[in-house]
XYZ file of C-alpha atoms in Angstrom:
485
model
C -0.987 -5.369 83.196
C -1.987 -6.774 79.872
C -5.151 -5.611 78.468
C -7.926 -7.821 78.304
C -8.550 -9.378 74.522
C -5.481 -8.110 73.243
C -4.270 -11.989 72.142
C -6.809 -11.924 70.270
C -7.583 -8.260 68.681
C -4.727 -7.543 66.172
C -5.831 -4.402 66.563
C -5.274 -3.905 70.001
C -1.244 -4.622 69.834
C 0.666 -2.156 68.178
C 1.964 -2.512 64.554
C 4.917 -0.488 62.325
C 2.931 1.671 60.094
C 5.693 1.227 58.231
C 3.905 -2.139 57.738
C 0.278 -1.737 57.744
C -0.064 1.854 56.742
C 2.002 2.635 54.420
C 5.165 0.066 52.771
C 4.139 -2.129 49.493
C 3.251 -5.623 49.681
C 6.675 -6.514 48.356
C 8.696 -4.473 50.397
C 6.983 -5.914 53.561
C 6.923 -9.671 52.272
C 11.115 -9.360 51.637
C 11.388 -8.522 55.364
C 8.102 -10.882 56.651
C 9.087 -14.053 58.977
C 8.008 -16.317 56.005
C 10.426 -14.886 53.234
C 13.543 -15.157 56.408
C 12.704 -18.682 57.180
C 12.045 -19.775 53.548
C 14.972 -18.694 52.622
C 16.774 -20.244 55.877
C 15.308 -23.355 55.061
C 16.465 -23.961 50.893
C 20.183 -22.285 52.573
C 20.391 -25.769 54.217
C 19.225 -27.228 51.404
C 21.709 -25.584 49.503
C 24.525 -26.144 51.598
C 23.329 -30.234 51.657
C 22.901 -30.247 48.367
C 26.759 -29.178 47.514
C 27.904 -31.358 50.586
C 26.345 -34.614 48.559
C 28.206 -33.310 45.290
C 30.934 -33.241 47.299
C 31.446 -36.667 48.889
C 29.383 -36.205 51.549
C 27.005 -39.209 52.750
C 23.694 -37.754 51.930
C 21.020 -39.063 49.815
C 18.711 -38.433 47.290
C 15.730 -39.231 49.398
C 17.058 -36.598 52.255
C 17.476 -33.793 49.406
C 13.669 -34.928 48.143
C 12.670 -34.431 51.863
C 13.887 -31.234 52.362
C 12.984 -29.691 48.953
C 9.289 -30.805 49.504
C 9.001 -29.017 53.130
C 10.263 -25.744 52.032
C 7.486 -23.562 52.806
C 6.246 -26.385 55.595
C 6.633 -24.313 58.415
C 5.487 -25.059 61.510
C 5.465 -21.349 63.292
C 3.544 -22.378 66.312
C 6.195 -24.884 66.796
C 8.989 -22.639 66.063
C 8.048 -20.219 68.408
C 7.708 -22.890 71.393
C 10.817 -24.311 70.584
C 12.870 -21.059 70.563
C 11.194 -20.065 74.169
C 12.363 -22.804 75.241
C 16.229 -23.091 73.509
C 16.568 -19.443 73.604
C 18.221 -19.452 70.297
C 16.112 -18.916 66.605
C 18.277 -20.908 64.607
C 18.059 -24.013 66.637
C 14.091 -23.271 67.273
C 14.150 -23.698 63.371
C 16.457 -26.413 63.157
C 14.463 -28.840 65.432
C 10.947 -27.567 63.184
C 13.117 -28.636 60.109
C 13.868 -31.433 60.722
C 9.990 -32.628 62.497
C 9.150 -31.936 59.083
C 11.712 -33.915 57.508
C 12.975 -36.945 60.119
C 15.206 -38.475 57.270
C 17.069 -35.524 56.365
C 16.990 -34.231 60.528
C 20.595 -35.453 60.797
C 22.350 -33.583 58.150
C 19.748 -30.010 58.358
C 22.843 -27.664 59.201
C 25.533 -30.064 58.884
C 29.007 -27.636 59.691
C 27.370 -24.811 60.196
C 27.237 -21.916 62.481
C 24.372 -19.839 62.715
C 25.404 -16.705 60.804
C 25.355 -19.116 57.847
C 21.619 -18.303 57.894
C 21.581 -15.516 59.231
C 23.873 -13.624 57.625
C 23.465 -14.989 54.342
C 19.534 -14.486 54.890
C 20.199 -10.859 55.459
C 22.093 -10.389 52.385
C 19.670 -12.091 50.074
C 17.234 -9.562 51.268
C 19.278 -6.591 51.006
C 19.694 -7.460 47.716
C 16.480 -7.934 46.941
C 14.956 -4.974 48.944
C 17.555 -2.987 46.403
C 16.300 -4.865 43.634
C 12.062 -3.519 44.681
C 13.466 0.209 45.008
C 15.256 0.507 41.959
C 12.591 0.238 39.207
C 10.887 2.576 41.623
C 13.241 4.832 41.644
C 13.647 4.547 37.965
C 9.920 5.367 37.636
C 10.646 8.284 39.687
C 13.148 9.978 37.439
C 10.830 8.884 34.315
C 8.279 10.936 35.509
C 9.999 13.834 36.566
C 11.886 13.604 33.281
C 9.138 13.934 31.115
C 7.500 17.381 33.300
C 11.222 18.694 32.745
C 10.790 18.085 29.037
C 7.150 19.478 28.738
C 8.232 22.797 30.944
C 11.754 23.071 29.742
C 11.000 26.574 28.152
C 8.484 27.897 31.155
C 10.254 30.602 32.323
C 9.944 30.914 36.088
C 11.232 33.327 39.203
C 15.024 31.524 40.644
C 15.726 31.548 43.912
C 18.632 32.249 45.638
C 18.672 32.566 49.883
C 15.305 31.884 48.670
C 15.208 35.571 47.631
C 14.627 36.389 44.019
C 17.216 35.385 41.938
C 17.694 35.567 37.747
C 15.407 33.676 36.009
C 15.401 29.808 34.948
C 12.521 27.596 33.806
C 10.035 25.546 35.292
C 12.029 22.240 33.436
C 15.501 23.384 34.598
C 14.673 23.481 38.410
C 13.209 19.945 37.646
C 16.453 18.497 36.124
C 18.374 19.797 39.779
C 15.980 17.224 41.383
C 16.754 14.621 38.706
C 20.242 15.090 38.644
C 20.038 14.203 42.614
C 17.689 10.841 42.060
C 20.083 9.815 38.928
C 22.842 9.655 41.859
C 20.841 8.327 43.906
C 20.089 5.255 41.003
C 24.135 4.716 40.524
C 24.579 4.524 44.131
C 21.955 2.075 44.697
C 22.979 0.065 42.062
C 26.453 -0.145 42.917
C 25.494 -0.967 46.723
C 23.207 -3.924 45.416
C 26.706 -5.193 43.066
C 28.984 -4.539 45.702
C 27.160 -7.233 47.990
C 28.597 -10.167 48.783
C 27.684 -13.563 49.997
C 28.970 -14.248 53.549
C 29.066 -17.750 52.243
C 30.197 -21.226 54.092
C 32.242 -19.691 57.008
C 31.728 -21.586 59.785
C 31.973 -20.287 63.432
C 35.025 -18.021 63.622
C 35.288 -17.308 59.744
C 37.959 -20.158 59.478
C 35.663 -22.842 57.744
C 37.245 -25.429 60.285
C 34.414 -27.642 60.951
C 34.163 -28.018 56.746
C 38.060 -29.319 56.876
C 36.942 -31.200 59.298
C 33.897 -32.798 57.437
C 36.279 -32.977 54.067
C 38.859 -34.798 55.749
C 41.307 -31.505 55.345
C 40.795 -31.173 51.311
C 41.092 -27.735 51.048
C 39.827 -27.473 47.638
C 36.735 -29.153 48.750
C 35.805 -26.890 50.982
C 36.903 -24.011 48.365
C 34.417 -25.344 46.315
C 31.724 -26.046 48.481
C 31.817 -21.927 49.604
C 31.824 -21.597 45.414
C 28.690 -24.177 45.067
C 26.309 -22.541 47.695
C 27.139 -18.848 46.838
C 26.259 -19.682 42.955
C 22.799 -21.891 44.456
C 22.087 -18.670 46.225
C 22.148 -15.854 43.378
C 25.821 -14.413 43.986
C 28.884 -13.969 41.865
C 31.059 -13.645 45.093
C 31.698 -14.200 48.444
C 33.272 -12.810 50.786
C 36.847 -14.066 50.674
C 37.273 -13.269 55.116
C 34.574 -12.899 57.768
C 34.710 -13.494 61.363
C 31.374 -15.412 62.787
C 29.627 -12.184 60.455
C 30.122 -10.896 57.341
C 31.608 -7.373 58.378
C 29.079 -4.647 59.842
C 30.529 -2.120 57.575
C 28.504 -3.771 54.717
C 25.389 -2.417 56.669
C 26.654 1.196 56.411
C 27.225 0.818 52.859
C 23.572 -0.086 52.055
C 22.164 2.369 54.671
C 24.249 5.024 53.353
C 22.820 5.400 49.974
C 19.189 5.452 51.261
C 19.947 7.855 53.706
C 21.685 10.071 50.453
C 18.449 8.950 48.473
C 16.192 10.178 51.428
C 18.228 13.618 51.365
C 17.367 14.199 48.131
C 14.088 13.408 48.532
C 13.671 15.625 51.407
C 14.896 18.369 49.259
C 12.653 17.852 46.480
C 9.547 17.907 48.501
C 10.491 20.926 50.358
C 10.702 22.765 47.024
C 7.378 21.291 46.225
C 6.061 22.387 49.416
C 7.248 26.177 49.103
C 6.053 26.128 45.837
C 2.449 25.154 47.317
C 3.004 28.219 49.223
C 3.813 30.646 46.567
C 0.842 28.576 44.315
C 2.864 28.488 41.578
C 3.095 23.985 41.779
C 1.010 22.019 43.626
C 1.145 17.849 44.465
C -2.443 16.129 43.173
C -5.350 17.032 45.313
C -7.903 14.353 45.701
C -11.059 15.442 44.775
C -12.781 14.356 47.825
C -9.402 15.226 49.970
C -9.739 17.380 52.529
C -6.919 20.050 53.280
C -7.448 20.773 56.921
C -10.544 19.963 59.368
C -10.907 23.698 60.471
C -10.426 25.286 57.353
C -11.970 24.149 54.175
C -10.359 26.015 51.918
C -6.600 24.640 52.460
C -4.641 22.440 49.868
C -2.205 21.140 52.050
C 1.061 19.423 50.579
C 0.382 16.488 52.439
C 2.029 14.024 50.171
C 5.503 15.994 50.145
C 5.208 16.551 53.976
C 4.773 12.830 54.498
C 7.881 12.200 52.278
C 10.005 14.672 53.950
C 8.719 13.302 57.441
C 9.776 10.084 57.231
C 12.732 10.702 54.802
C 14.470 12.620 58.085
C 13.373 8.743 59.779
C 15.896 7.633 56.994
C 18.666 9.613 57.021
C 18.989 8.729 60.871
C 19.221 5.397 61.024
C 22.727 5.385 59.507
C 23.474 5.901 62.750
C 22.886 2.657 64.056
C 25.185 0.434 61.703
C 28.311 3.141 62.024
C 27.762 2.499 65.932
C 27.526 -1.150 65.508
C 29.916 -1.513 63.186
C 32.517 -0.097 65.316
C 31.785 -1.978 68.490
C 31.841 -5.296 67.058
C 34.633 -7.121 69.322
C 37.181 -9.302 67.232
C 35.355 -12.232 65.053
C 31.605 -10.858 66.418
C 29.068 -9.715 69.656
C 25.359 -10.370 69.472
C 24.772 -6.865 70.304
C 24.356 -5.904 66.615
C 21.222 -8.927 66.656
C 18.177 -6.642 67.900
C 19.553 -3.355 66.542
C 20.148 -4.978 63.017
C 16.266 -6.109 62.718
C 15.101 -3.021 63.368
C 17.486 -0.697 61.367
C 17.741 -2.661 58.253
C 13.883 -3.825 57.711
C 13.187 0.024 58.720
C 15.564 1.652 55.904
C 13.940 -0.067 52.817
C 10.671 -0.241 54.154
C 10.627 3.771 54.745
C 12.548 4.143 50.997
C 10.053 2.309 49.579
C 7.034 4.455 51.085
C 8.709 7.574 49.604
C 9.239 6.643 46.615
C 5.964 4.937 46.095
C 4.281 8.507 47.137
C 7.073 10.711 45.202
C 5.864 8.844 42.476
C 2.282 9.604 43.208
C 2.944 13.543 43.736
C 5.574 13.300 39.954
C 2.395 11.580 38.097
C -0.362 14.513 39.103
C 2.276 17.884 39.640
C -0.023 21.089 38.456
C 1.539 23.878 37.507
C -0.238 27.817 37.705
C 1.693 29.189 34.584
C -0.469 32.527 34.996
C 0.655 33.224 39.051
C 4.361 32.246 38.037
C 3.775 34.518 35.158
C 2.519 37.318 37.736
C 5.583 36.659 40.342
C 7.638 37.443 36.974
C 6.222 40.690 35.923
C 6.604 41.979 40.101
C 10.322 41.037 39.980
C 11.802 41.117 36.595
C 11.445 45.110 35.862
C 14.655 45.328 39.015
C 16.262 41.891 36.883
C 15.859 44.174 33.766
C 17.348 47.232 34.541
C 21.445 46.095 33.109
C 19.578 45.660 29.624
C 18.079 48.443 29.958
C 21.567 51.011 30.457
C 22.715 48.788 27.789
C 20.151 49.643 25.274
C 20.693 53.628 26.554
C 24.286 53.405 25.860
C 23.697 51.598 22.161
C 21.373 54.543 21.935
C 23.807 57.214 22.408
C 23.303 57.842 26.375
C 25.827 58.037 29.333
C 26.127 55.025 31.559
C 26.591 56.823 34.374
C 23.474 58.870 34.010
C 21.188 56.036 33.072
C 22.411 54.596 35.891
C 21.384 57.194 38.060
C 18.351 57.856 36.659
C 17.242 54.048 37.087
C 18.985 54.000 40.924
C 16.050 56.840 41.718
C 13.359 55.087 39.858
C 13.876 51.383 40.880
C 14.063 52.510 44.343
C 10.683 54.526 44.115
C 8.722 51.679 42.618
C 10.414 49.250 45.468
C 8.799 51.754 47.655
C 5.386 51.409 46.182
C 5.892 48.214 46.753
C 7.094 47.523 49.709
C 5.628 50.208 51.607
C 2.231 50.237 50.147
C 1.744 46.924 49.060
C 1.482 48.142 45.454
C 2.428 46.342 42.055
C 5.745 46.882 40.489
C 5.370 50.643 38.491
C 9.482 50.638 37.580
C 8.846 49.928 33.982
C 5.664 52.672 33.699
C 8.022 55.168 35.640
C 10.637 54.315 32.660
C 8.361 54.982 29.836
C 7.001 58.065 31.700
C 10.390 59.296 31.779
C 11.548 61.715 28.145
C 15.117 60.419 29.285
C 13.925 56.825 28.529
C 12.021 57.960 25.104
C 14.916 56.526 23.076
C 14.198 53.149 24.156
C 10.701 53.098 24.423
C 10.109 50.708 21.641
C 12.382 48.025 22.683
C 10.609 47.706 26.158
C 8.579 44.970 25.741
C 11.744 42.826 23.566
C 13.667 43.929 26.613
C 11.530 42.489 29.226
C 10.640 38.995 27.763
C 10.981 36.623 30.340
C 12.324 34.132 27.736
C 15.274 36.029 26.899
C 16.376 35.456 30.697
C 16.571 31.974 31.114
C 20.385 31.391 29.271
C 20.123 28.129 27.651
C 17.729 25.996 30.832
C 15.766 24.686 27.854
C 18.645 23.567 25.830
C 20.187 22.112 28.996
C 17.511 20.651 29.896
C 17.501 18.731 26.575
C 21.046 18.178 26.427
C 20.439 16.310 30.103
C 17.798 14.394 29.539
C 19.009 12.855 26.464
C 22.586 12.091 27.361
C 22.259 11.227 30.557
C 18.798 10.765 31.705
C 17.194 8.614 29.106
C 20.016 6.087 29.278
C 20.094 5.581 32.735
C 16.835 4.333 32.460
C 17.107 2.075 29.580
C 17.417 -1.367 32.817
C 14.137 -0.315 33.783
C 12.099 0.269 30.607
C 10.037 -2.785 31.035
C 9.078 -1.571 34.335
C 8.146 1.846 33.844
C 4.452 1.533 33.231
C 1.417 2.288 35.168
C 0.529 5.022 37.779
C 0.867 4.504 41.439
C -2.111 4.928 44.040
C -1.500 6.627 47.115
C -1.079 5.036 50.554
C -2.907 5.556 53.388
């Protein structure tokens, strides 16, 4: 039973918060009802306006009427027309051409309806790639420069997130990069790869265009070259059946899914790094960590990312199934499942990486608790330099060796057992055996002498490969990014 009001309270029928929570105004405009039947609308004008260069008995006064009731749309009307036809395209024809009764006999003229459609659906996939790349750009800008300003921070690596050998605070930043800047060359080769389905007709054939042309097959060449050009592409298509093929769609939702992988590992790292408060993601200063208790900073920024990046790496799933049940030249079953899949991948892309960049632009880093973890795990790290300095100084591996076996595991002890600090290196200078090293202790434990070259690599990285990738995007690289919702 419906509820009462709900016609008339937006509020009370549900809405994507993909949409009204959380996507940009752009995204949501490329995948609104007004940017799809815009763009149907100047794709017959297109395809009329190569027909007339072509031969074609249209006029200049049909073109005029169809260029000036391009954004004239009529949705009331649209929508009563397609309850009653049961079929969009025609619901959109007949509102076309009420707007425009001079041009009403040649709106669609040859056409099937995939010639909208379709072609529809690839101007916005090309466009919705076109939003998230200087996004993504911005990303890898930000996180570049934090790499560059804690290139030489040592900090505690992680391997089976267990304490590993040291790296720097920069270094573990350029792994994330190094993801994204994959993530960039996939995207942009998707976007280049896409093709126009161009002037097709109903079974791929272009038939009904021989037809019109009187069987000049150069004219109808042509035409397919006029209206791809009109519409933004280099290429069409050179086959289709009624579609362009479905495996198109798994090309462009595979490299979002990729891109929400990464970004699903980055904010995982961010979020264990909350936990070990050595990096946090900006904290609002009226935000509010947790109803119950006060005190919490929770990462919800980088939880929000990874939650809806796992929304994004499933929907792949949906074109690879649709894409291999599409019988000969085309079934409608890929119609409803293609609205929802496609809209749903770049609006959820663009929400994480409008909020990645948020949580890149405000990242605070605790050098004196990383510095802490450090000093409770690098005395164990230490303990090869330390034999080698014995042997330089005239002592017996094997005995050093020993010696530190009984020690190390005596401060673990003291550690593990009753929660104490790490003694290993006071138990080394307590120890006469040790007295020949003494002095070098301190050179010996300097966290900076464990990283290898991170900060050169880091610099190496970011200047070779990095910097360049981003030089498309410079113009679009300024100003910070508010958080959603």
């Amino acid at each position: 039973m419906a509820t009462p009001g709900a016609e008339e309270d937006p509020l009370a029928r549900y809405r994507s918060p993909l949409v009204s929570r959380y996507a940009s105004p752009e995204m949501g405009f490329n995948f609104s009802e007004r940017k799809k039947f815009g763009t149907w609308r100047r794709l017959w004008l297109y395809l009329a306006q190569a027909e007339k260069s072509l031969g074609l008995p249209i006029t200049d006064e049909q073109i005029k009427e169809m260029e000036a009731n391009l954004d004239n749309i009529d949705f009331k009307m649209a929508a009563e027309e397609e309850k009653k036809l049961r079929h969009d395209v025609m619901a959109h024809v007949h509102t076309f051409a009420h707007c425009c009764p001079k041009a009403a006999a040649i709106i669609h003229l040859g056409a099937t309806s995939c010639y909208v459609g379709d072609n529809t659906d690839l101007i916005v996939l090309r466009d919705g790639f076109n939003l998230l790349l200087p996004k993504l750009a911005r990303v890898i800008s930000r996180l570049a420069d934090f790499a560059e300003k804690y290139a030489d921070m040592p900090t505690l690596g992680f391997t089976h997130y267990q304490p590993a050998q040291l790296t720097t605070v920069g270094k573990r930043c350029c792994l994330w990069i190094q993801d994204l800047c994959m993530d960039l060359q996939n995207l942009e080769r998707a976007r280049d790869d896409l093709r126009f389905r161009g002037v097709k007709g109903t079974t791929g054939t272009q038939a009904s265009f021989l037809q019109l042309f009187e069987g000049d097959h150069s004219k109808v060449e042509e035409l397919d070259r006029l209206v791809t050009a009109k519409a933004g592409f280099k290429r069409a298509y050179m086959v289709t059946g009624q579609t362009y093929s479905r495996k198109v769609d798994i090309e462009v939702l595979s490299v979002l899914a990729s891109l929400g992988a990464s970004i699903h590992k980055i904010c995982t790292d961010i979020r264990l790094l909350a936990n070990l408060k050595e990096i946090e993601e900006p904290f609002e200063k009226e935000q509010i960590g947790s109803s119950a208790m006060p005190y919490k900073r929770n990462p919800m920024r980088s939880e929000r990312c990874c939650s809806l990046a796992r929304h994004l790496m499933t929907l792949v799933l949906d074109p690879l199934q649709t894409a291999s049940v599409q019988w000969f030249e085309r079934t409608l079953d890929d119609s409803a499942n293609r609205r929802v899949c496609l809209a749903e991948a770049f609006l959820t892309a663009d929400i994480i990486l409008s909020t990645l960049q948020n949580i890149s632009e405000g990242l605070v880093v605790y050098p004196k608790v990383i510095e802490r973890r450090i000093r409770q795990e690098l005395p164990f790290m230490a303990t090869e330099n330390i034999i080698m300095a014995m042997v330089k100084a005239g002592g017996n591996r094997q005995d050093c060796h020993e010696k530190i076996r009984v020690l190390s595991q005596q401060a673990a002890a003291v550690v593990k057992q009753e929660g104490g600090d790490n003694d290993f290196i006071a138990r080394v200078c307590a120890d006469p055996y040790f007295s020949p090293i003494h002095k070098q202790l301190e050179s010996l434990l300097d966290p900076s002498s464990f990283t290898g070259r991170a900060p050169q690599q880091v610099a190496k990285f970011l200047k070779e490969e990095v910097r360049p990738a981003l030089v498309p995007y410079q113009s679009k690289m300024g100003g910070k990014i508010e958080l959603a919702l």
